[in-house]
Short mmCIF file of C-alpha atoms and ligand atoms in Angstrom, two decimals:
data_model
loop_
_atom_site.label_atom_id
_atom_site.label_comp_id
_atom_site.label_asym_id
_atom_site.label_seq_id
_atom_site.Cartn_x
_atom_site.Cartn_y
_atom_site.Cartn_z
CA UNK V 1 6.49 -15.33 11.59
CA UNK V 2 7.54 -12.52 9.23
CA UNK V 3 9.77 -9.94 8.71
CA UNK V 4 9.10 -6.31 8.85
CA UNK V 5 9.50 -2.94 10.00
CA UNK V 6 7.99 -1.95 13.17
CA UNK V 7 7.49 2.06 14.54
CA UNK V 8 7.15 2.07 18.46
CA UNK V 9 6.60 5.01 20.37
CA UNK V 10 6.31 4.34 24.62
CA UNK V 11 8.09 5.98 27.23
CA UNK V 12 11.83 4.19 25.55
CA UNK V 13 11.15 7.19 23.12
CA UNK V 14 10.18 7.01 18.76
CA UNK V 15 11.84 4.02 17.08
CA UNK V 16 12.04 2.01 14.00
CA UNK V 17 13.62 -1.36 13.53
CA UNK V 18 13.61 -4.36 11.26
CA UNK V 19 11.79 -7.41 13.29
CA UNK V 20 10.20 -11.11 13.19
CA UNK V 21 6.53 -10.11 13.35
CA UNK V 22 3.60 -12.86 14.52
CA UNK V 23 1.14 -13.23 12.18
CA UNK V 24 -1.39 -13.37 15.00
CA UNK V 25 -0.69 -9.46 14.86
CA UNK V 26 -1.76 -8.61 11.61
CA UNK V 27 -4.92 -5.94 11.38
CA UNK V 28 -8.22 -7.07 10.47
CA UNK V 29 -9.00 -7.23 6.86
CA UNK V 30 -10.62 -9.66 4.39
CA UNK V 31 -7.78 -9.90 2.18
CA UNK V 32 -4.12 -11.12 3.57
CA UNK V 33 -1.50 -10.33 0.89
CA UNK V 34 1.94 -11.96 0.66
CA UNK V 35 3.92 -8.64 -0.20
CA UNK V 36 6.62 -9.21 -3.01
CA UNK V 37 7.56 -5.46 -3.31
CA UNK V 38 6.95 -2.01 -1.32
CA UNK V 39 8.89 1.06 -1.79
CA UNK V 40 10.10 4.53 0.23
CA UNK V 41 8.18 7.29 -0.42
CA UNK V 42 8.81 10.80 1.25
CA UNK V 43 5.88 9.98 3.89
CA UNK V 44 7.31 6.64 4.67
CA UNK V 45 10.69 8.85 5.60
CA UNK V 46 9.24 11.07 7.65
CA UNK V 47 7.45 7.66 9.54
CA UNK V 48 10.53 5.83 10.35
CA UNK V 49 12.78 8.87 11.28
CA UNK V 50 9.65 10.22 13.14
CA UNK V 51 10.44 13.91 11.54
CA UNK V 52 6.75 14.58 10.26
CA UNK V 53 3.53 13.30 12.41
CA UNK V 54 2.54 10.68 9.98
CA UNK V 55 2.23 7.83 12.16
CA UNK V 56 -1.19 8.42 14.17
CA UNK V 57 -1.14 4.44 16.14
CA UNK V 58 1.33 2.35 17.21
CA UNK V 59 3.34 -0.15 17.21
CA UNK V 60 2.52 0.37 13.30
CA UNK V 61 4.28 -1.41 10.20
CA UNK V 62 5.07 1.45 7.62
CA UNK V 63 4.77 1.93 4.09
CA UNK V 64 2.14 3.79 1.93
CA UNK V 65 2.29 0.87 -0.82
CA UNK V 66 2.40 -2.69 -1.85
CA UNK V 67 2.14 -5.32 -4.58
CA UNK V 68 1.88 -8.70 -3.55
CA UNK V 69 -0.13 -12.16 -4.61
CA UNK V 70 -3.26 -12.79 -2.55
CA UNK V 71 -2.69 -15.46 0.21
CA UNK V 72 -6.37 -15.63 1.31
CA UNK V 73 -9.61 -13.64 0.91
CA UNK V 74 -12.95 -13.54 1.82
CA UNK V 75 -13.53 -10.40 -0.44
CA UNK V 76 -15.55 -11.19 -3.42
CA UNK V 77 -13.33 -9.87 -6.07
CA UNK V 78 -9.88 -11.42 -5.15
CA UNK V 79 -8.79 -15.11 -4.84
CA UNK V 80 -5.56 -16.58 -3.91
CA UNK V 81 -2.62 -15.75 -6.18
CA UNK V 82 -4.04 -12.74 -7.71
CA UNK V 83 -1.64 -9.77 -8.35
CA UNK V 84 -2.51 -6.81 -6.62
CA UNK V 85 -1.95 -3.05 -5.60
CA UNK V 86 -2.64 -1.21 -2.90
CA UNK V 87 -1.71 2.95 -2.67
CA UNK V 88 -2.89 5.02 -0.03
CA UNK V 89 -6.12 4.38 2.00
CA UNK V 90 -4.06 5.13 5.35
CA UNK V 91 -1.74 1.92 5.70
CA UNK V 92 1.66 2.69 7.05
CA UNK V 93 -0.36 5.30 8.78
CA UNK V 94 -3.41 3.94 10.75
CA UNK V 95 -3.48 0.31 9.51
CA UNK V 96 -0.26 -1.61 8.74
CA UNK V 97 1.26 -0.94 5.92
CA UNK V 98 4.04 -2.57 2.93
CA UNK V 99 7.12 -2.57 4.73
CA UNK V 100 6.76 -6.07 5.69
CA UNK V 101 6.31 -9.23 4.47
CA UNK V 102 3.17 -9.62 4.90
CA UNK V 103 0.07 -7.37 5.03
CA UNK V 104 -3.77 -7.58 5.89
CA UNK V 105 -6.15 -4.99 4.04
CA UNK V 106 -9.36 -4.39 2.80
CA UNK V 107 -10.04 -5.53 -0.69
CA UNK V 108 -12.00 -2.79 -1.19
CA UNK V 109 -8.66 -0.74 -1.27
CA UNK V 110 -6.75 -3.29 -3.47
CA UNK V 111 -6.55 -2.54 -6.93
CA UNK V 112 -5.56 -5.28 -9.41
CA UNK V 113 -2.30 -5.21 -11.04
CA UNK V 114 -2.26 -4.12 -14.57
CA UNK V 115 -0.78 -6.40 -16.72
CA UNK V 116 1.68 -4.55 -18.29
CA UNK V 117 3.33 -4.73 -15.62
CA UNK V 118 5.25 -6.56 -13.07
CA UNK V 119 4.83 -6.78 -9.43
CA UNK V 120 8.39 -5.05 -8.88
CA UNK V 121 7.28 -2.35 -12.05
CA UNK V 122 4.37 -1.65 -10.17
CA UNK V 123 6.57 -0.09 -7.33
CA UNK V 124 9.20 1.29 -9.30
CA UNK V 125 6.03 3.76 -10.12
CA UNK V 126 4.62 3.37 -6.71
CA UNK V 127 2.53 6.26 -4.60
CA UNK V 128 4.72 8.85 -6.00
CA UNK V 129 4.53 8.05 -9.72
CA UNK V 130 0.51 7.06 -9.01
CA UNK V 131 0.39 10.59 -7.50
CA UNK V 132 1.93 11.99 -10.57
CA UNK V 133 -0.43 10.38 -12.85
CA UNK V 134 -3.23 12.04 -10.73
CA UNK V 135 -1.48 15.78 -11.62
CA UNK V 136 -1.20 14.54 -15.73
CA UNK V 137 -5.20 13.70 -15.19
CA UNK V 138 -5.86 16.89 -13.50
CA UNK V 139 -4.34 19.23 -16.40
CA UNK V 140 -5.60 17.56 -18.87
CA UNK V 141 -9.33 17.48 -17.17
CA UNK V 142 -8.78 21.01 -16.90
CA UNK V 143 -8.15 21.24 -20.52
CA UNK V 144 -3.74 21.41 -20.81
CA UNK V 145 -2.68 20.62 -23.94
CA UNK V 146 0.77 19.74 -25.63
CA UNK V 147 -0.09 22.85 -27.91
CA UNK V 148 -0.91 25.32 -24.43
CA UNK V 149 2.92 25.34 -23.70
CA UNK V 150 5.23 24.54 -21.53
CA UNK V 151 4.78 22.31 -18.06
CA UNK V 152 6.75 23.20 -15.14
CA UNK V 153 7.48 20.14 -12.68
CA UNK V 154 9.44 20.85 -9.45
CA UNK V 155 11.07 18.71 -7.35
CA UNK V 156 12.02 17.10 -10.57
CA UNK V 157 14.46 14.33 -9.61
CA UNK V 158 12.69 12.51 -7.04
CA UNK V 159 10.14 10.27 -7.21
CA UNK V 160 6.77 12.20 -8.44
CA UNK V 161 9.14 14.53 -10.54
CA UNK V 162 10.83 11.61 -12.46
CA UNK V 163 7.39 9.97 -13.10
CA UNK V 164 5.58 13.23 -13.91
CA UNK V 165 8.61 14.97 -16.32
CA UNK V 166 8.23 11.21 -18.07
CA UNK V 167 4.69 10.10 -18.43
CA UNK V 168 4.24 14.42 -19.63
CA UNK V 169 7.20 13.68 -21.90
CA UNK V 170 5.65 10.81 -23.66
CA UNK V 171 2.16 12.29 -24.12
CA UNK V 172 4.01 15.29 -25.98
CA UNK V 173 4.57 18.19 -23.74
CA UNK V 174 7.67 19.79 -23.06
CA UNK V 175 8.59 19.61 -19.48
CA UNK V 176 10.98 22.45 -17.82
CA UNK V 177 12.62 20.79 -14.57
CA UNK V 178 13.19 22.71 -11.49
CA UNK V 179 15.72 20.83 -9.31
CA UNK V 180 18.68 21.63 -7.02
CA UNK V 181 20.94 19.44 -7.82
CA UNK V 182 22.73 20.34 -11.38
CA UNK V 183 24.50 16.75 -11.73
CA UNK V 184 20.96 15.07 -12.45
CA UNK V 185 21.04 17.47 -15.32
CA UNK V 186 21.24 14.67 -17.57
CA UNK V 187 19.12 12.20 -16.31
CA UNK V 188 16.10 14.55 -16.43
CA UNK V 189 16.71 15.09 -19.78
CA UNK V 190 16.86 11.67 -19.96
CA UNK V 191 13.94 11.04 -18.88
CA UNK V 192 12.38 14.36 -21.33
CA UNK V 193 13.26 17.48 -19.70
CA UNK V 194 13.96 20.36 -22.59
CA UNK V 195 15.37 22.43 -19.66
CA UNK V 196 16.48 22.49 -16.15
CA UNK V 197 16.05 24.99 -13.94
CA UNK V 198 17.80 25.78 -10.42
CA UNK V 199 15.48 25.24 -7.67
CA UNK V 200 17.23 27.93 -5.79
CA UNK V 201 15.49 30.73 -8.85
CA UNK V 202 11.80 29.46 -7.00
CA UNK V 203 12.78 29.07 -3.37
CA UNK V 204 12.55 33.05 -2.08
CA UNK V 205 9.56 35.51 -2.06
CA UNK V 206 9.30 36.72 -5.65
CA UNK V 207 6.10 39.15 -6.96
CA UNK V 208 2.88 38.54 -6.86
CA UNK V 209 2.88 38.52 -10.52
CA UNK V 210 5.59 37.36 -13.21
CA UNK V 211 6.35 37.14 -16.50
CA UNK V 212 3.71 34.75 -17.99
CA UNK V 213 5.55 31.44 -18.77
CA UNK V 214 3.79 28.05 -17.82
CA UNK V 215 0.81 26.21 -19.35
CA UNK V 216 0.55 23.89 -16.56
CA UNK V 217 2.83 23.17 -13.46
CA UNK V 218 3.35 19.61 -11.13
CA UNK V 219 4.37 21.28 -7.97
CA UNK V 220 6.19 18.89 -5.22
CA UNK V 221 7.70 21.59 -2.90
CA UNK V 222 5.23 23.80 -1.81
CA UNK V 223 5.81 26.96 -0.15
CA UNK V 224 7.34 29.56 -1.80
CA UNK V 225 8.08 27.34 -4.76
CA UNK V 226 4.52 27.18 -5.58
CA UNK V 227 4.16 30.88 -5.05
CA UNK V 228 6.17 31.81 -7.30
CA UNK V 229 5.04 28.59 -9.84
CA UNK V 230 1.50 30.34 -9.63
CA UNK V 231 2.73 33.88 -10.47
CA UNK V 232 4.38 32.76 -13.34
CA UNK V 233 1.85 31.00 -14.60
CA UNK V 234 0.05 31.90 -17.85
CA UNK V 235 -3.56 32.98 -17.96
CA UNK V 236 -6.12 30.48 -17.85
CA UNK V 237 -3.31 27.62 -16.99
CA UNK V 238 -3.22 24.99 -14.24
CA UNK V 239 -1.16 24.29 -11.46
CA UNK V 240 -1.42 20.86 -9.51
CA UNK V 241 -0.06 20.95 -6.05
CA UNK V 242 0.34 17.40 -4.29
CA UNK V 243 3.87 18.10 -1.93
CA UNK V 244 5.69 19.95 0.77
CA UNK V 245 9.44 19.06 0.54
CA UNK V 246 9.98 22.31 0.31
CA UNK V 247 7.44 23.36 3.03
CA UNK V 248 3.60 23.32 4.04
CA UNK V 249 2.87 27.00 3.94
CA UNK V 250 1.81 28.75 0.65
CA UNK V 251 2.84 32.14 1.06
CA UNK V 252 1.63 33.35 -2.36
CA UNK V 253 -1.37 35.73 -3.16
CA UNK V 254 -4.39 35.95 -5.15
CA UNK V 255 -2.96 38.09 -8.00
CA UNK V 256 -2.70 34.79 -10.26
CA UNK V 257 -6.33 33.35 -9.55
CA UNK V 258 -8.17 36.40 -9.71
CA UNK V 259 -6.11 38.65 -12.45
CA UNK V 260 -5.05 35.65 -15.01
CA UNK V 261 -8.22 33.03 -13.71
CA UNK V 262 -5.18 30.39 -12.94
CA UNK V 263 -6.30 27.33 -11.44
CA UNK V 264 -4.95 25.45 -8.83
CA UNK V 265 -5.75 22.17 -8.23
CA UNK V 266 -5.29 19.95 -5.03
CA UNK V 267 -4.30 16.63 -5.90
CA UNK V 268 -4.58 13.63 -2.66
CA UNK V 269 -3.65 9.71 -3.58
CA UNK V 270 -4.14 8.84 -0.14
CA UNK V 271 -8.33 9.12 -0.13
CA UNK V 272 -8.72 9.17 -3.72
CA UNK V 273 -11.59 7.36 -5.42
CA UNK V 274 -11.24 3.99 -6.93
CA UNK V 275 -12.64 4.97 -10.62
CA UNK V 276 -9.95 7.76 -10.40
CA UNK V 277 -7.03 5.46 -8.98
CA UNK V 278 -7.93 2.79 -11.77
CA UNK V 279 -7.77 5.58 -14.11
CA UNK V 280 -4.75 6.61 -13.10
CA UNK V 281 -2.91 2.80 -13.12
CA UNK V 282 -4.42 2.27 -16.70
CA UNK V 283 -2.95 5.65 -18.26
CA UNK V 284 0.33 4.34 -16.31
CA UNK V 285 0.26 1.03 -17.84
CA UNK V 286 -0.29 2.86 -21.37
CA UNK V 287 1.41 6.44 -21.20
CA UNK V 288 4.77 5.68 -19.20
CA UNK V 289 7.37 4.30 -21.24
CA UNK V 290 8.32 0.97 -19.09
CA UNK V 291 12.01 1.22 -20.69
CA UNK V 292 12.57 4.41 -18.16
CA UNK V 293 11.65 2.50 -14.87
CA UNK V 294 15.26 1.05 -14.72
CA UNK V 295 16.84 4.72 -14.69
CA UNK V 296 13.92 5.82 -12.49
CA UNK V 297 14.69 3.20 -9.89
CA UNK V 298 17.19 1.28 -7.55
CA UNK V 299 16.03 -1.35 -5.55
CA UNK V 300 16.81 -2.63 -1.84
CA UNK V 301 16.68 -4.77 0.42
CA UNK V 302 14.37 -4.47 3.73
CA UNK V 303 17.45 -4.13 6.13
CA UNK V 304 18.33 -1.05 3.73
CA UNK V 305 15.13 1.15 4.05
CA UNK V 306 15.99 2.88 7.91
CA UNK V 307 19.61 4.19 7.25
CA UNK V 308 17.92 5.56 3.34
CA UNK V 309 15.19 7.55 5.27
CA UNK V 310 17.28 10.18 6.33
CA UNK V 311 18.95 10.54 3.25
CA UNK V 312 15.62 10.97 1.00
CA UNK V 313 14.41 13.53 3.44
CA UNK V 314 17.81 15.03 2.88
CA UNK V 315 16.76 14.97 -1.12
CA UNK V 316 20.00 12.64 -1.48
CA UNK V 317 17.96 9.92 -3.25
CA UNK V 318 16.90 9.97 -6.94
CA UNK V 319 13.74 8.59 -8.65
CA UNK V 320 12.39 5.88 -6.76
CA UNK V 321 13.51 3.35 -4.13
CA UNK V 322 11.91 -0.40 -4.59
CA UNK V 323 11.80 -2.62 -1.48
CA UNK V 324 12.10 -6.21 -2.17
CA UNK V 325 10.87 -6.77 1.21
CA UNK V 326 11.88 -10.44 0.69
CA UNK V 327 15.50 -9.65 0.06
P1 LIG M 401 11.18 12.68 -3.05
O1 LIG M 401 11.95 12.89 -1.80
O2 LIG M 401 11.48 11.51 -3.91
O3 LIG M 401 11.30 13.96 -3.98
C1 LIG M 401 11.14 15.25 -3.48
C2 LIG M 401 12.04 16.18 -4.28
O4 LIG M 401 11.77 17.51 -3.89
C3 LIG M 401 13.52 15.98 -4.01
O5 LIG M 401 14.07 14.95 -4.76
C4 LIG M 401 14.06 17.33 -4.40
O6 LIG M 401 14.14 17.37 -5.82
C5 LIG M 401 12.95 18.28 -3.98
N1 LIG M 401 13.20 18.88 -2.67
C6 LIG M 401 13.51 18.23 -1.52
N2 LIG M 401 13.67 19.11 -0.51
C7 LIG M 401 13.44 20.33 -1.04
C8 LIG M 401 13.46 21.66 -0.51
N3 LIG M 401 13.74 21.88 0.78
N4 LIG M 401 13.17 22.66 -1.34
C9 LIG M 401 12.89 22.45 -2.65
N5 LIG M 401 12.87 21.22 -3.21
C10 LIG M 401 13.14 20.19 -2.41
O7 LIG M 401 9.65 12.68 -2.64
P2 LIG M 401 8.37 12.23 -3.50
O8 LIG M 401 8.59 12.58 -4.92
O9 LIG M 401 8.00 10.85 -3.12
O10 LIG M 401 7.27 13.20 -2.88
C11 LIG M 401 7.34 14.58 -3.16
C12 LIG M 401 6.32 15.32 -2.33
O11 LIG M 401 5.02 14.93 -2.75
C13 LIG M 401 6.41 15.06 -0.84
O12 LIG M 401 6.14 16.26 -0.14
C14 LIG M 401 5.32 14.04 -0.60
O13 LIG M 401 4.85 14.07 0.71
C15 LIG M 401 4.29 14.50 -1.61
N6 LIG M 401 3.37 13.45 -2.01
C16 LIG M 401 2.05 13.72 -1.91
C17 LIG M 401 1.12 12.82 -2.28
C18 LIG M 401 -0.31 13.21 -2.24
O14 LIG M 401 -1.18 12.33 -2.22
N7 LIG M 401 -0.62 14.49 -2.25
C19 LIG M 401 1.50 11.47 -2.72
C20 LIG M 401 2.94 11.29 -2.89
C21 LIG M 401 3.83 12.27 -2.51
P3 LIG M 401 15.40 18.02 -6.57
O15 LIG M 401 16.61 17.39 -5.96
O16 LIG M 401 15.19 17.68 -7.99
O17 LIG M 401 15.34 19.49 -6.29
#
């Protein structure tokens, strides 16, 4: 037996709850994985409170991401006690995911742990800070520079903000933080932030076309946020959207793509392939300054994620949230 969270939907209604799981129950998969760490993303949230239609079977364990040591494998590349990752690929959606003790994947989605870092490290970073990498790669394959100007990253105090405003930070761009609440002032510019900006300035229909002031933009919140990100971008920069906390719809219009040749760039961890994702966990391991993890990052317990769901959805949680899901 093991512990973990399970998501039931019958006719008794959508639940989660913290449970002794059989083994016996675990998915298929060639590699079983004795999880040391997952975390709580914004997906995992709307899971376990039910509030967005991420879960698509049930009974299903949660959580978008693990680390864990290998307990058995009949994949080629990974042995017992090997350190891995895992970030995406649809577990907490269609196939069991980290919240739990235990987990049974496919190797092919594991990636190995970098050794810069350590098994709870890896998760302070997690899908959100992964995801954030994947935005860094995606301006500078689209040619951002340090010298271009200024980045704008939204959403800037939760998880793929606080990664993002730090890994662009340390490669030498200044990062302007949009966030609504003024008393993480100073731990985004702790973390790099020259400026903060009041989320409140991007959250109504503005014009089509504003005064020119990004080089590049990390966009978390969607909607009219990333309107109004877009029309203030300048010409020829790049604007990667990966989020909807502020909403799904993009109510913008074509005045930035078509009269300044802005690009905007979709960025998805969830299918993304592996060179990209190992990529993206090697620039981690060498472009994020490890030191900034511990302000980036609280960690709980198991029996703390359900009542914390709520509140991240609520944008009440900062940076990251590790689960020790041994704890
Ligand atoms: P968090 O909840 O940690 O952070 C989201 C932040 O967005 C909040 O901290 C808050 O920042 C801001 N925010 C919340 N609600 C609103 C609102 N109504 N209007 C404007 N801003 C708001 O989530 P994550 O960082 O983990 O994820 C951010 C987004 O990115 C989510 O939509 C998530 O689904 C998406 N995502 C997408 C991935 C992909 O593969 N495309 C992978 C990972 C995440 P502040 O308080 O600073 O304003």
């Amino acid at each position: 037996m093991f512990k973990g969270i399970l998501i039931e939907k019958d006719e008794a209604g959508y639940r989660a709850a913290l449970t002794d799981l059989d083994e016996g129950r675990l998915p298929e998969g060639d590699v079983t994985v004795r999880v040391s760490h997952s975390t709580l993303n914004y997906k995992d949230a709307l899971a376990i409170t039910g509030k967005g239609p991420v879960v698509r079977a049930f009974p299903m364990v949660p959580g978008i991401d693990l680390t864990g040591t290998v307990a058995h494998s009949t994949h080629p590349d990974y042995k017992a006690g090997d350190a891995v990752i895992l970030n995406g690929w649809g577990v907490g959606e269609t196939h069991w995911g980290g919240l739990a003790q235990k987990a049974r994947v496919n190797g092919n989605w594991l990636v190995p742990l970098p050794a810069q870092f350590t098994l709870q490290q890896a998760m302070a970073i997690g899908t959100a800070g992964y995801t954030a990498m994947l935005c860094v790669l995606a301006l500078e394959r689209h040619g951002v520079t340090p010298a271009d100007g200024e980045i704008v990253v939204t959403g800037a105090a939760g998880g793929v903000g606080s990664v993002a405003t730090a890994v662009l930070t340390r490669l030498g761009y200044r990062v302007v933080a949009v966030s609504g609440r003024p008393a993480e002032t100073d731990y985004l510019k702790q973390l790099g932030a020259v400026e903060v900006l009041d989320r409140a300035t991007f959250a109504t229909p503005g014009k089509p076309l504003g005064r020119e002031r990004w080089a590049g933009a990390v966009d978390v919140v969607g909607s009219h946020t990333l309107a109004n990100v877009c029309a203030t971008t300048k010409y020829r920069g790049v604007v990667t959207a990966c989020g909807l906390a502020g909403g799904m719809d993009f109510p913008g219009t074509v005045a930035p793509f078509i009269l300044r040749g802005v690009t905007l760039v979709g960025i998805d961890s969830v299918m993304c392939p592996r060179p990209e994702r190992l990529e993206a966990w090697r620039r981690l391991a060498s472009d994020l300054d490890v030191a900034k993890l511990a302000t980036i990052s609280q960690e709980v317990g198991l029996s703390d994620v359900l009542p914390l769901a709520s509140k991240l959805l609520n944008g009440e949680v900062r940076g990251r949230v590790i689960v020790d899901v041994n704890r």
